[in-house]
XYZ file of C-alpha atoms in Angstrom:
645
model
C 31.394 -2.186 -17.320
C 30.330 -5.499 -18.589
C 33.188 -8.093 -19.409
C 33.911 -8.762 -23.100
C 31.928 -11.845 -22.845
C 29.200 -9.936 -22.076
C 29.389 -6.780 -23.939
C 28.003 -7.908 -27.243
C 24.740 -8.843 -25.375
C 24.561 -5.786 -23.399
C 25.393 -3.378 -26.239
C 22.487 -4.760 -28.193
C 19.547 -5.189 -25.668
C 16.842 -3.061 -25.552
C 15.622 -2.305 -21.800
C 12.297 -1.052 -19.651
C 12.748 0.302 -16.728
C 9.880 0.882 -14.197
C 10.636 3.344 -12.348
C 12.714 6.226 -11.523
C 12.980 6.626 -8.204
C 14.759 5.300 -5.217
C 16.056 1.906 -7.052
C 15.502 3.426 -10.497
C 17.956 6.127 -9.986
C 20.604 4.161 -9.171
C 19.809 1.221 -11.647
C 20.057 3.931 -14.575
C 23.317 5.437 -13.315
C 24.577 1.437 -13.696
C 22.949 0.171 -16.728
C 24.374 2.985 -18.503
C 27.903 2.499 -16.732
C 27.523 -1.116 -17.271
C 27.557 -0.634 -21.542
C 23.548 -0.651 -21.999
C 22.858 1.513 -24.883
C 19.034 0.909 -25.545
C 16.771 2.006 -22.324
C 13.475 3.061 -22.024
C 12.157 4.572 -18.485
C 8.537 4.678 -17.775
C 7.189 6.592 -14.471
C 4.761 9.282 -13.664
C 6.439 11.031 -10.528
C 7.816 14.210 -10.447
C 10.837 15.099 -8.217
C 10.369 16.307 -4.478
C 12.171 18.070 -1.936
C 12.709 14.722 0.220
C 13.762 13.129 -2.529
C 17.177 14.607 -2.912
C 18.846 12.732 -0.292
C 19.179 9.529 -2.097
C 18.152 10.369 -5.120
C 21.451 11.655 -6.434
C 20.216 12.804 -10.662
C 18.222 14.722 -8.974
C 19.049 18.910 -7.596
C 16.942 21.472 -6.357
C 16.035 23.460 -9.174
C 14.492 19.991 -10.713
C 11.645 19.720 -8.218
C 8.661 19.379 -10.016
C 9.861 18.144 -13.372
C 9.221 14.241 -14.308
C 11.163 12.006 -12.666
C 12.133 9.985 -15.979
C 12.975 13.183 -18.196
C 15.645 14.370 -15.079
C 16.764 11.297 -14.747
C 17.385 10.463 -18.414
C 18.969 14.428 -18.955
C 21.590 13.690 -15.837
C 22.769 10.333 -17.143
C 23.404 11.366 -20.762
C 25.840 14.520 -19.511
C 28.149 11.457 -18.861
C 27.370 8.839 -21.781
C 26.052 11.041 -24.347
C 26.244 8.035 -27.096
C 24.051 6.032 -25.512
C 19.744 6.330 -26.118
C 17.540 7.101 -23.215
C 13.802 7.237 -23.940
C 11.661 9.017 -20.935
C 8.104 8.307 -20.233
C 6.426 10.567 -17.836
C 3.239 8.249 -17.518
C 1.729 5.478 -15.651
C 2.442 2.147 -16.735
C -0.961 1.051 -16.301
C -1.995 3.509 -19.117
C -3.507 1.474 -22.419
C -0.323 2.722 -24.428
C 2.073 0.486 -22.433
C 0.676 -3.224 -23.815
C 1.552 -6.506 -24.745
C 2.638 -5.041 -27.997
C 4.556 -2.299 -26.121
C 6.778 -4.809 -23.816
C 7.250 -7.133 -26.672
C 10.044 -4.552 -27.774
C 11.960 -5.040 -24.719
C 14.367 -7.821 -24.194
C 14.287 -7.996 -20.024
C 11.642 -5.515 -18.222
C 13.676 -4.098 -14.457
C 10.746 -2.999 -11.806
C 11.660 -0.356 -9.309
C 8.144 0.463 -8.186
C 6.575 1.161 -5.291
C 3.357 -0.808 -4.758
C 2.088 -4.189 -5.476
C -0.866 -2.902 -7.894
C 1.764 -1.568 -10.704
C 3.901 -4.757 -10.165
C 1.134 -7.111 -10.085
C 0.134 -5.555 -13.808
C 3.691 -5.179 -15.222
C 4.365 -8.903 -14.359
C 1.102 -9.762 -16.533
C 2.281 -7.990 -19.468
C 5.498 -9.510 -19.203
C 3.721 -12.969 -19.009
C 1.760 -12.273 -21.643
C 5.034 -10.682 -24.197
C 7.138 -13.384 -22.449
C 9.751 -11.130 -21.747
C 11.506 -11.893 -18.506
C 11.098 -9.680 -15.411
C 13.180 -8.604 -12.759
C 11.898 -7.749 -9.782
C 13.462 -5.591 -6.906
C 12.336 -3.688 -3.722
C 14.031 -2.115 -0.182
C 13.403 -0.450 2.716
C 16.134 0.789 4.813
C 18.969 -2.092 4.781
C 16.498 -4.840 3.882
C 16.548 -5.727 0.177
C 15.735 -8.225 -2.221
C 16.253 -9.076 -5.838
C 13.969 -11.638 -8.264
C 14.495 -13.478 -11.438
C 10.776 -14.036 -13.150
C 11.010 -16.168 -16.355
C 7.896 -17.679 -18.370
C 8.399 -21.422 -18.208
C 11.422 -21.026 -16.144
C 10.860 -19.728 -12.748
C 7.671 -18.806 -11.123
C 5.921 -15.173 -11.709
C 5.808 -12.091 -9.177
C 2.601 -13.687 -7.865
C 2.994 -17.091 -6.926
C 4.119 -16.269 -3.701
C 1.794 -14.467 -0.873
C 2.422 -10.831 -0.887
C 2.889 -8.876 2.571
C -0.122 -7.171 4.030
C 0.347 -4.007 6.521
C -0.523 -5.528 9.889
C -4.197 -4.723 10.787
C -6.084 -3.878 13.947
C -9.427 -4.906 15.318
C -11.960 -2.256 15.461
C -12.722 -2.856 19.280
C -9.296 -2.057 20.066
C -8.965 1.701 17.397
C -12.455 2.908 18.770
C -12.920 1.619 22.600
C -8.911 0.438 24.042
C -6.525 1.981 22.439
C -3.001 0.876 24.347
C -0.632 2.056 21.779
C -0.154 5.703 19.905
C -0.650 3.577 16.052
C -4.181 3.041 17.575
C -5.025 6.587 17.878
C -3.226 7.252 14.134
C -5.502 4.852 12.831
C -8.253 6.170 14.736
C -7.572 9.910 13.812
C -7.057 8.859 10.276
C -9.206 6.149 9.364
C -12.471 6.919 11.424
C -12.176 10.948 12.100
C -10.720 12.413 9.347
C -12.428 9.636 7.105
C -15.886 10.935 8.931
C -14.851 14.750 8.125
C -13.536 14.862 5.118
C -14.416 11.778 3.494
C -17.589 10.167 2.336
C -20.438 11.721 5.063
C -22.696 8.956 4.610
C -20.207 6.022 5.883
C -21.544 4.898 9.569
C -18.747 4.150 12.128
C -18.555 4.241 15.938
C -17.808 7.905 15.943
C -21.906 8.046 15.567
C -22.972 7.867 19.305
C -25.682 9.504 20.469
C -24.799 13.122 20.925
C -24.913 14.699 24.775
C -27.624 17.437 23.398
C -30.183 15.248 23.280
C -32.521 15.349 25.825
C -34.501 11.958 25.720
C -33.994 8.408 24.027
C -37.136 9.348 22.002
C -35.338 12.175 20.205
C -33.982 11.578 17.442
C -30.449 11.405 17.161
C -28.527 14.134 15.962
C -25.921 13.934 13.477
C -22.874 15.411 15.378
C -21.076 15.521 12.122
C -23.711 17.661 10.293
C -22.756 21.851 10.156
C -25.754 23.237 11.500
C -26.026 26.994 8.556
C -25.794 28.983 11.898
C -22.780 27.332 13.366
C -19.521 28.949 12.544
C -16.144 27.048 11.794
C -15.223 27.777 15.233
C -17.985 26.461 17.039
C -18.300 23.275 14.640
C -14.926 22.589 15.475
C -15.468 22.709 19.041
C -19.181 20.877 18.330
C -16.847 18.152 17.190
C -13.866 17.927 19.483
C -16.276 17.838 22.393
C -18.301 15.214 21.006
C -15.223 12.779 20.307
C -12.799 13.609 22.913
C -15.576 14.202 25.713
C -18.598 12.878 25.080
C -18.053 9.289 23.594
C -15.352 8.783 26.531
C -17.959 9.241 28.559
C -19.823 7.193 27.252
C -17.180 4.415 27.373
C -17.071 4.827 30.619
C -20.285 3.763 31.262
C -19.386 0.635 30.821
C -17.055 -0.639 33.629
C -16.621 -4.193 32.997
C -14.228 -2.883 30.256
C -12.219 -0.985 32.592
C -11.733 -3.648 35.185
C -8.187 -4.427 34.024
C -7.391 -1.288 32.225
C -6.692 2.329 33.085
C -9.811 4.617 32.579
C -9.499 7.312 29.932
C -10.184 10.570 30.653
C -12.989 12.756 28.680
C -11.522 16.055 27.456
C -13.222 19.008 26.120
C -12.328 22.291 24.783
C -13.471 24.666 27.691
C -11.432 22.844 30.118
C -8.071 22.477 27.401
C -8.443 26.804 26.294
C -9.836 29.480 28.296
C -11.190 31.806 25.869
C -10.858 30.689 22.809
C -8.341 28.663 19.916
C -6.827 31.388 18.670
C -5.448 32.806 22.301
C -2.892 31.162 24.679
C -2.164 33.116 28.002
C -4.642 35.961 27.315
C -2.488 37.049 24.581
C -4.109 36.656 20.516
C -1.548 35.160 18.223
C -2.513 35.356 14.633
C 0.903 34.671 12.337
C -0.814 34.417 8.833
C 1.422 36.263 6.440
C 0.905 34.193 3.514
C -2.887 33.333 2.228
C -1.494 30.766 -0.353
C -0.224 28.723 2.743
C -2.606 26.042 3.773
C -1.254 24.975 7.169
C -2.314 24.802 10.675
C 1.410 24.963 11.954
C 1.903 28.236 9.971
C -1.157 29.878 11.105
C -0.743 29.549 14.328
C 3.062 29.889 14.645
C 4.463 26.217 14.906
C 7.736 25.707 13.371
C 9.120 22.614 14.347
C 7.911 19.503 13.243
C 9.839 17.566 15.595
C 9.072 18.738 18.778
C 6.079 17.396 20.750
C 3.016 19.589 21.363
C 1.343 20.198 24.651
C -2.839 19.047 24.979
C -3.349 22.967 24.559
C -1.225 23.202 21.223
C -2.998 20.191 19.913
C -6.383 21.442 20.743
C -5.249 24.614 18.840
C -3.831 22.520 15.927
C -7.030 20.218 15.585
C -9.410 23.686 15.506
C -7.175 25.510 13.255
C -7.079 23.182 10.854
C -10.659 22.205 10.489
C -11.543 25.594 10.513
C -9.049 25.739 7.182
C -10.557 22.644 5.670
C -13.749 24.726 5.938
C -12.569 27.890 4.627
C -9.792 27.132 2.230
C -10.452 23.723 1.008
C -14.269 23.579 1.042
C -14.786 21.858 -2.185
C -12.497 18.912 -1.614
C -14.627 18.196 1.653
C -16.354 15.321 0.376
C -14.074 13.149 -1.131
C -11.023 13.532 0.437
C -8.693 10.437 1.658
C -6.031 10.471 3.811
C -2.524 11.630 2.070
C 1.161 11.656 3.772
C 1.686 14.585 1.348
C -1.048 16.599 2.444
C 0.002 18.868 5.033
C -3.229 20.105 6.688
C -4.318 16.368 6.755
C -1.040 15.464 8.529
C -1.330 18.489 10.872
C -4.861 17.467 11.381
C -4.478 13.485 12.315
C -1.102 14.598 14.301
C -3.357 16.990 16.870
C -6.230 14.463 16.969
C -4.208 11.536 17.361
C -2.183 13.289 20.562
C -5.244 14.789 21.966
C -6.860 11.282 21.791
C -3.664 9.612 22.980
C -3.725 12.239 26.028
C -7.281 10.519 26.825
C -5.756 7.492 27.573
C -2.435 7.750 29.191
C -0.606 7.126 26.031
C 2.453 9.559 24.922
C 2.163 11.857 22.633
C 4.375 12.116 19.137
C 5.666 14.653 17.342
C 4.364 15.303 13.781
C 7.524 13.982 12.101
C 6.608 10.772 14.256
C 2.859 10.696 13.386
C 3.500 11.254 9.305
C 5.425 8.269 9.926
C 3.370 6.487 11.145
C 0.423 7.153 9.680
C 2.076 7.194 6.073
C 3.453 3.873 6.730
C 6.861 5.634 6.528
C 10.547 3.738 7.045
C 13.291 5.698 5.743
C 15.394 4.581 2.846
C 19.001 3.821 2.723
C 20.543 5.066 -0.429
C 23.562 2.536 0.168
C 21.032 -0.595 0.230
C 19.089 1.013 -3.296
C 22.752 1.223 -4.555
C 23.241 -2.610 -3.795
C 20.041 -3.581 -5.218
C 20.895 -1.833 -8.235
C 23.574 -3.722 -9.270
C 22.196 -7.031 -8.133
C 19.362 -5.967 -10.799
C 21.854 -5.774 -13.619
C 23.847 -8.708 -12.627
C 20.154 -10.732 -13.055
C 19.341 -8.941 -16.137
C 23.074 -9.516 -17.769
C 22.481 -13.504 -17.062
C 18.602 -13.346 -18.581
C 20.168 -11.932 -21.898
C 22.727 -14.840 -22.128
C 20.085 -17.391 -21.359
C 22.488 -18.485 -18.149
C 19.386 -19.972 -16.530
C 21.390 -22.022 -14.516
C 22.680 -19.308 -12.958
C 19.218 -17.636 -11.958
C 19.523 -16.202 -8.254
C 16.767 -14.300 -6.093
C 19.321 -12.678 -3.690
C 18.416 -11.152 -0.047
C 19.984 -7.820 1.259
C 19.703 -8.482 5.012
C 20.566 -5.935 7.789
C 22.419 -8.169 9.994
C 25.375 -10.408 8.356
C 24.288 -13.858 8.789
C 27.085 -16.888 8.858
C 29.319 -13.586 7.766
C 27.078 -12.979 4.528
C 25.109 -9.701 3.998
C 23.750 -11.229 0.319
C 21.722 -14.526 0.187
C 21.077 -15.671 -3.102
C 18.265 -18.484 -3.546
C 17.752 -20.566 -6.748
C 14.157 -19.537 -7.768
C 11.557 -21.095 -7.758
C 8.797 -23.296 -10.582
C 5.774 -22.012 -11.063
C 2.671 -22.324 -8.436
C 0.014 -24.865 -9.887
C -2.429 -22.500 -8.053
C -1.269 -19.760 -9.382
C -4.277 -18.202 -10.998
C -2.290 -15.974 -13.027
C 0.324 -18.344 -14.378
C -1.395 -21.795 -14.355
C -4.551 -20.934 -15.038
C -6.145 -22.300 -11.798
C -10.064 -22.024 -11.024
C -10.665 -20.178 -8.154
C -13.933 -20.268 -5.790
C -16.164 -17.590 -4.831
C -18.205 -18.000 -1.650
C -21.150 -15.379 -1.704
C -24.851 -14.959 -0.663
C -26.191 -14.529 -4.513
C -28.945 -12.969 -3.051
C -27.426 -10.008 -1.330
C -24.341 -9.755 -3.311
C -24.160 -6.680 -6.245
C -22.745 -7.125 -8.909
C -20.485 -3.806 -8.456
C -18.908 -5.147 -5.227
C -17.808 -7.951 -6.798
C -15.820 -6.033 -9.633
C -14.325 -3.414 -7.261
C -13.934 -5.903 -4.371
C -12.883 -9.146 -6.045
C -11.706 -8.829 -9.786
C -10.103 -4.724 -9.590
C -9.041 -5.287 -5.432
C -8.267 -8.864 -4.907
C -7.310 -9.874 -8.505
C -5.449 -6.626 -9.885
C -7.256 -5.952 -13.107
C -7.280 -2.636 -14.857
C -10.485 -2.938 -17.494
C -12.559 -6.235 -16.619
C -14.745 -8.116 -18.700
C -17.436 -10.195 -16.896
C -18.325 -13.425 -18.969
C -21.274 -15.919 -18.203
C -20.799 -18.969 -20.371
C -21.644 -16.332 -23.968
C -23.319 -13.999 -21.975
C -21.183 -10.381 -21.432
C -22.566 -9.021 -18.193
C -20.106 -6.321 -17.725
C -17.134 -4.951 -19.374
C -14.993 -1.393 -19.312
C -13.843 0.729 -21.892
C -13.868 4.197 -23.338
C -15.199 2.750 -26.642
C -18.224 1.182 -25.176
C -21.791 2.418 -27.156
C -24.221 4.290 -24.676
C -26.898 1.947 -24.862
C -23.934 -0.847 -23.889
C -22.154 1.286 -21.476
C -26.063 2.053 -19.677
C -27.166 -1.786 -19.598
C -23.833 -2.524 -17.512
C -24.575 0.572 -15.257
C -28.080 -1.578 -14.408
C -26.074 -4.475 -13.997
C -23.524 -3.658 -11.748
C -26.917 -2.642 -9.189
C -28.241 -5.885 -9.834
C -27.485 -8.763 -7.237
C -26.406 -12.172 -8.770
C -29.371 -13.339 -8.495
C -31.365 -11.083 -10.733
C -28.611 -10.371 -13.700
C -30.206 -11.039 -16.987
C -27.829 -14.265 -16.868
C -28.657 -14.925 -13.114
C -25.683 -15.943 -11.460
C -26.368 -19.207 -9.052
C -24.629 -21.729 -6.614
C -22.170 -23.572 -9.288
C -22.181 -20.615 -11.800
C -18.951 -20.510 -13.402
C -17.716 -16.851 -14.602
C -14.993 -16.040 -16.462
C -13.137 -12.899 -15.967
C -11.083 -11.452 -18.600
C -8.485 -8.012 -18.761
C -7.781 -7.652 -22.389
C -5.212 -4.677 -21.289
C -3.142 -7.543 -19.492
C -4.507 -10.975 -21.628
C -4.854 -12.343 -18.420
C -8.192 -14.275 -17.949
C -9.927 -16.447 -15.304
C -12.203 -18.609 -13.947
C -13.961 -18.337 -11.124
C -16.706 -21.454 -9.599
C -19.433 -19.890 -7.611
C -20.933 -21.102 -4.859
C -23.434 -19.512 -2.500
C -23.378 -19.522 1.101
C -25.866 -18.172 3.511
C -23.768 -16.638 6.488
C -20.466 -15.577 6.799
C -18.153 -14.016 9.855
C -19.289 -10.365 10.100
C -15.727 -9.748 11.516
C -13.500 -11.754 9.698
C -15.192 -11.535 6.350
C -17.225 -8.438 6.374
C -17.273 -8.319 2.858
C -19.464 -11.209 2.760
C -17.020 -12.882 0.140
C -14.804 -15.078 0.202
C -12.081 -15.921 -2.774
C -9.980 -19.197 -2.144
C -7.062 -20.588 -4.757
C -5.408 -17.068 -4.889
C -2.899 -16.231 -2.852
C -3.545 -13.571 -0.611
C -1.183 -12.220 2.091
C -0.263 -14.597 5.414
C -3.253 -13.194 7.884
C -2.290 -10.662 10.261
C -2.649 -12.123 13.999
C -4.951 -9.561 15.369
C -6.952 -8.383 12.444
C -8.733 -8.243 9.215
C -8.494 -6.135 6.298
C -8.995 -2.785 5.889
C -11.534 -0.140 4.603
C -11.472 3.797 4.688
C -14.917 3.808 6.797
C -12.814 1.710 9.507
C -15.783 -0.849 10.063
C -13.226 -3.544 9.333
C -9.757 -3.480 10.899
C -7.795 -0.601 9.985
C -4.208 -1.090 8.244
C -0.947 0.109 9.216
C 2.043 -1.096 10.169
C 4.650 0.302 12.969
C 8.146 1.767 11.675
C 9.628 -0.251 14.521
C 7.961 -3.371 14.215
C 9.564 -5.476 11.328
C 7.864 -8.756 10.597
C 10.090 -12.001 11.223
C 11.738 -13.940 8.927
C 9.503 -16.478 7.204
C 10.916 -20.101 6.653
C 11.544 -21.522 3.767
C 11.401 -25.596 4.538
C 14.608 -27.243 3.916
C 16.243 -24.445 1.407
C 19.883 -23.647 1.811
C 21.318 -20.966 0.413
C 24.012 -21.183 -1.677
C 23.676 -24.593 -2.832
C 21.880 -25.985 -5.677
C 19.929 -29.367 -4.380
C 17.216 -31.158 -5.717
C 13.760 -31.622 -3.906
C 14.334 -35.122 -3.677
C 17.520 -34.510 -1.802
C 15.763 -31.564 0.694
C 13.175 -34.247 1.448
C 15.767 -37.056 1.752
C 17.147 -35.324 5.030
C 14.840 -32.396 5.786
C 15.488 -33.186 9.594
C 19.198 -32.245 8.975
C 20.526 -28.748 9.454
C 23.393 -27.936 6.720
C 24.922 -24.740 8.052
C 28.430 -26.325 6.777
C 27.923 -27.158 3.168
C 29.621 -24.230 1.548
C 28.806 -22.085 4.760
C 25.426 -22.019 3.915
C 22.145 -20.673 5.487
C 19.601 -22.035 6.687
C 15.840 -21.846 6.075
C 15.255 -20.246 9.446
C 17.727 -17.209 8.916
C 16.160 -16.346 5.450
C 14.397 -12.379 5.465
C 11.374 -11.508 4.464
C 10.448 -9.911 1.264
C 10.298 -6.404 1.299
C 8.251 -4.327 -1.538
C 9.184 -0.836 -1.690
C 11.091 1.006 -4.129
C 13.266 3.550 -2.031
C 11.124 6.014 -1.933
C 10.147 6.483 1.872
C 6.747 4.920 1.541
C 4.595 2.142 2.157
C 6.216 -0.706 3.474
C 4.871 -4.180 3.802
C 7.352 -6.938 4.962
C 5.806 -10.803 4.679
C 4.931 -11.991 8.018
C 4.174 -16.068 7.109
C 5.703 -19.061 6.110
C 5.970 -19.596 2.537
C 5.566 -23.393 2.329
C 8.214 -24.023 -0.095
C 9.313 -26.869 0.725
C 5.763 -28.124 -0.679
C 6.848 -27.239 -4.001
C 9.642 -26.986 -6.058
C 12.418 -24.857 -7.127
C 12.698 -24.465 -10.857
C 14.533 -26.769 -12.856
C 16.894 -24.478 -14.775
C 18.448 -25.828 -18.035
């Protein structure tokens, strides 16, 4: 409970939550405990099985109900008095704006990914109402204080980036089993099941061929005569036998690296997928089951399948992608949730791995890898909860002063396990908060107009509903209330390269970009530029004065085809602590002082600690999913920290 001091202030503020899971739970549960008597929760999940070991409002018999109305139901059995408003919708959604958060007196995010933070912290900019921030994963933690004017917003700072891989290494050298679960995932089941038309490496010439004059048959293509049985085998032959073989061919790559071994079907089963030791197996008792492991008898998740049960898993499921799920084939992408896709990346990804020496996983090991999976810590979420409330109490008395962004690190450091920083001013280049220009590096003659809304402004620059300005000309804009004659001359548009818009865009063309949803605008200079890296910038534009993620060391960004670097990051591999130049924590100092004697290490003033022990920020919610830790410096010592009055 809040002192008497603070009570008056707490009784009478009027809350958002983001967020009801993981954090949220637990932030509720303490608001309410704390004397909060005015909360609104906004989020669009409803409850799962795997959520009820942390999530503790939550039972059984609620899966499948919304995550806010549970939530809001539980809390109230033990302070009926108080008012808990559910919304069981995405924040994004045109109903929550400016006007919306200008209700609130302090906005708490609990989310789970950068794209919903990135928007709530530009509705809270623009209803200056004061954010606090939060994420975890496992005993990592962090809390942030985001005031207009005061401290610097959620994006001044580099977000994380999952760690990327070259393609040379997913398609040709795989060394380590995430290769082959970004390889299964992001070139073969992208190549299946995706969008058919997207080239990648999986396209080699196919063994049926007779001559190099013949033209090249689409492996991937379902022949009207070929059943799901022999497609699947068409397939797994092709990938796992063929294309090693072709690898092969080329020996300079295998001077100083073991040689993978082609595998195909006829070799892996005798007679056929459905039979192992002469002896059918066939355990289908429910047709509403969509599952490769259920089909074919496969219980335990956990337990590492032979090359034969893999080869069975990787035909079983396709063949039930065929039958059963036919008219998602198509457009389907990758999902952690999705059984037969996890069953299906999980064989392909150990058959693969079996190719090159590499150890195979189990399928509780390969969902968490490829779903980016490190498993939350209720205790940590419980920490972070309170740390949110402590912020939020201190924003409602205006104790700026007092303003701490506080670390939850696994390992006690100097014999602390929280870290509170003071925060930090506002970026000048902060394109969001300062209003900075940014530059735009394109070929104007090559570049369409729709790859630089989806790519740049929705992608790179987090906007919702865009509206593409020209000095007075509108050149594109979004909406539901558009006319059809309007809504049909932007569909020509976004076809159109820069160069032939009816406002041509040129070298030294400034645009401004606009999200009315958000009231966030921008300007952006462009310049054009003949050639660019076809590895490290395969988009063929570039976007300087933002601030993107630190680059990963090996790698470029993603896409779904995989003809960039495919994304993922490692549950074991946590990134390193970035420093912060010449911060201690625990002590208030000026930035003439931190310059004054930078050189000098003050681990004794107030037992602080040093820039070099301070954790990286973590961006999860509690909630078992993504996780991106920040693997660069963050330059602070170049600017800063707020001065707090």
């Amino acid at each position: 409970m809040a002192s008497e001091q603070q009570l008056p202030v707490v009784k009478g503020a009027r809350v958002l939550m983001v967020g009801a899971g993981g954090i949220g739970c637990e932030l509720l549960k303490t608001l309410a405990l704390s004397g909060f008597e005015d909360i609104h929760i906004v989020d669009m999940d409803t409850i799962e099985v795997s959520n009820l070991n942390r999530q503790f409002l939550f039972r059984q018999h609620h899966v499948g109900q919304s995550k806010a109305k549970v939530a809001r139901d539980a809390v109230l059995k033990f302070r009926p008095h108080i008012s808990i408003t559910p919304h069981h919708a995405n924040v994004k959604s045109p109903e929550f704006n400016v006007d919306f958060f200008k209700q609130f007196n302090v906005v708490l995010n609990g989310l789970d990914n950068l794209d919903a933070r990135r928007h709530v912290n530009r509705l809270c900019l623009a209803a200056e109402v004061p954010l606090v921030e939060s994420g975890t994963t496992g005993f990592l933690g962090q809390v942030t204080v985001h005031v207009k004017g005061k401290t610097e917003c959620y994006e001044c700072q580099p977000k994380p980036a999952p760690k990327t891989y070259p393609v040379c290494t997913i398609t040709s050298t795989p060394s380590k089993f995430v290769h082959c679960i970004v390889w299964a995932k992001e070139l073969l089941f992208a190549k299946l099941f995706g969008d058919k038309n997207q080239d990648n490496d999986l396209n080699a010439r196919s063994s049926h061929s007779d001559s190099s004059t013949d033209p090249i048959e689409d492996i991937f293509e379902r022949r009207l005569d070929e059943d799901p049985e022999q497609y699947g085998r068409k397939i797994y032959d092709h990938v796992f036998g063929y294309n090693i073989e072709s690898a092969l061919a080329n020996k300079e790559t295998w001077k100083n690296r073991n040689m993978p071994k082609p595998i195909y079907s006829r070799d892996v089963l005798l007679n056929s997928s459905s039979q192992q030791n002469g002896v059918f197996n066939d355990f289908r008792t429910d047709s509403s089951v969509v599952s490769a492991m259920t089909s074919l008898g496969l219980k335990n998740s956990q337990e590492i399948w032979s090359l034969v049960d893999n080869t069975r898993v990787f035909l079983e499921s396709l063949k039930l992608f065929m039958e059963k799920r036919e008219k998602d084939i198509g457009n389907l992408v990758f999902d952690k949730d999705d059984q037969l896709a996890v069953e299906f990346v999980t064989a392909a990804a150990n058959i693969r791995a079996s190719s090159f020496g590499i150890p195979p996983h189990s399928l509780f090991e390969a969902k968490g890898i490829a779903g980016n999976i490190v498993h939350a810590v209720a205790t940590t979420n419980a920490i972070i909860a309170g740390l949110i409330v402590i912020e939020a109490i201190k924003v409602l008395q205006n104790d700026a002063r007092n303003y701490r962004m506080t670390y939850c690190v696994e390992h006690p450091l100097r014999k602390m396990l929280l870290m509170p920083v003071e925060p930090f001013e506002r970026s000048k280049s902060c394109y969001v908060c300062s209003e900075t220009a940014l530059l735009l590096e394109v070929n104007i003659h090559k570049t369409k107009l729709k790859d630089f809304i989806e790519k740049i402004v929705k992608r790179k620059l987090g906007m919702n509903c865009p509206m593409v300005m020209q000095g007075s000309t509108l050149i594109y804009e979004e909406g539901d209330d558009l006319e059809d004659d309007v809504a049909g001359s932007y569909a020509l548009n976004v076809e159109k390269v820069f160069a032939q818009l009816p406002a041509p865009i040129t070298s030294g063309t400034i645009l401004m970009v606009e999200d009315l949803q958000q009231e966030l605008s921008c300007n952006i200079n462009v310049k054009h530029r003949d050639v660019f890296d076809e590895e490290k910038e395969h988009d063929q534009m570039v976007l300087t004065g933002w601030t993107p993620a630190p680059p990963a060391e090996d790698g470029v960004g993603a896409t779904n085809g995989g003809e960039a670097a495919a994304d993922v990051r490692e549950p074991d591999e946590v990134a390193t602590a970035p420093e912060r130049s010449a911060v201690v924590v625990g002590n208030k100092r000026k930035l003439s002082e931190i310059s004054a004697d930078s050189s000098v290490q003050r681990e004794n003033e107030n037992d602080g600690v040093s820039c070099k022990e301070m954790p990286a920020e973590v961006v999860d919610d509690g909630e078992d999913d993504l996780v991106m830790l920040d693997d660069g410096a963050w330059e602070v010592g170049k600017k800063p920290r707020s001065s707090l009055q």
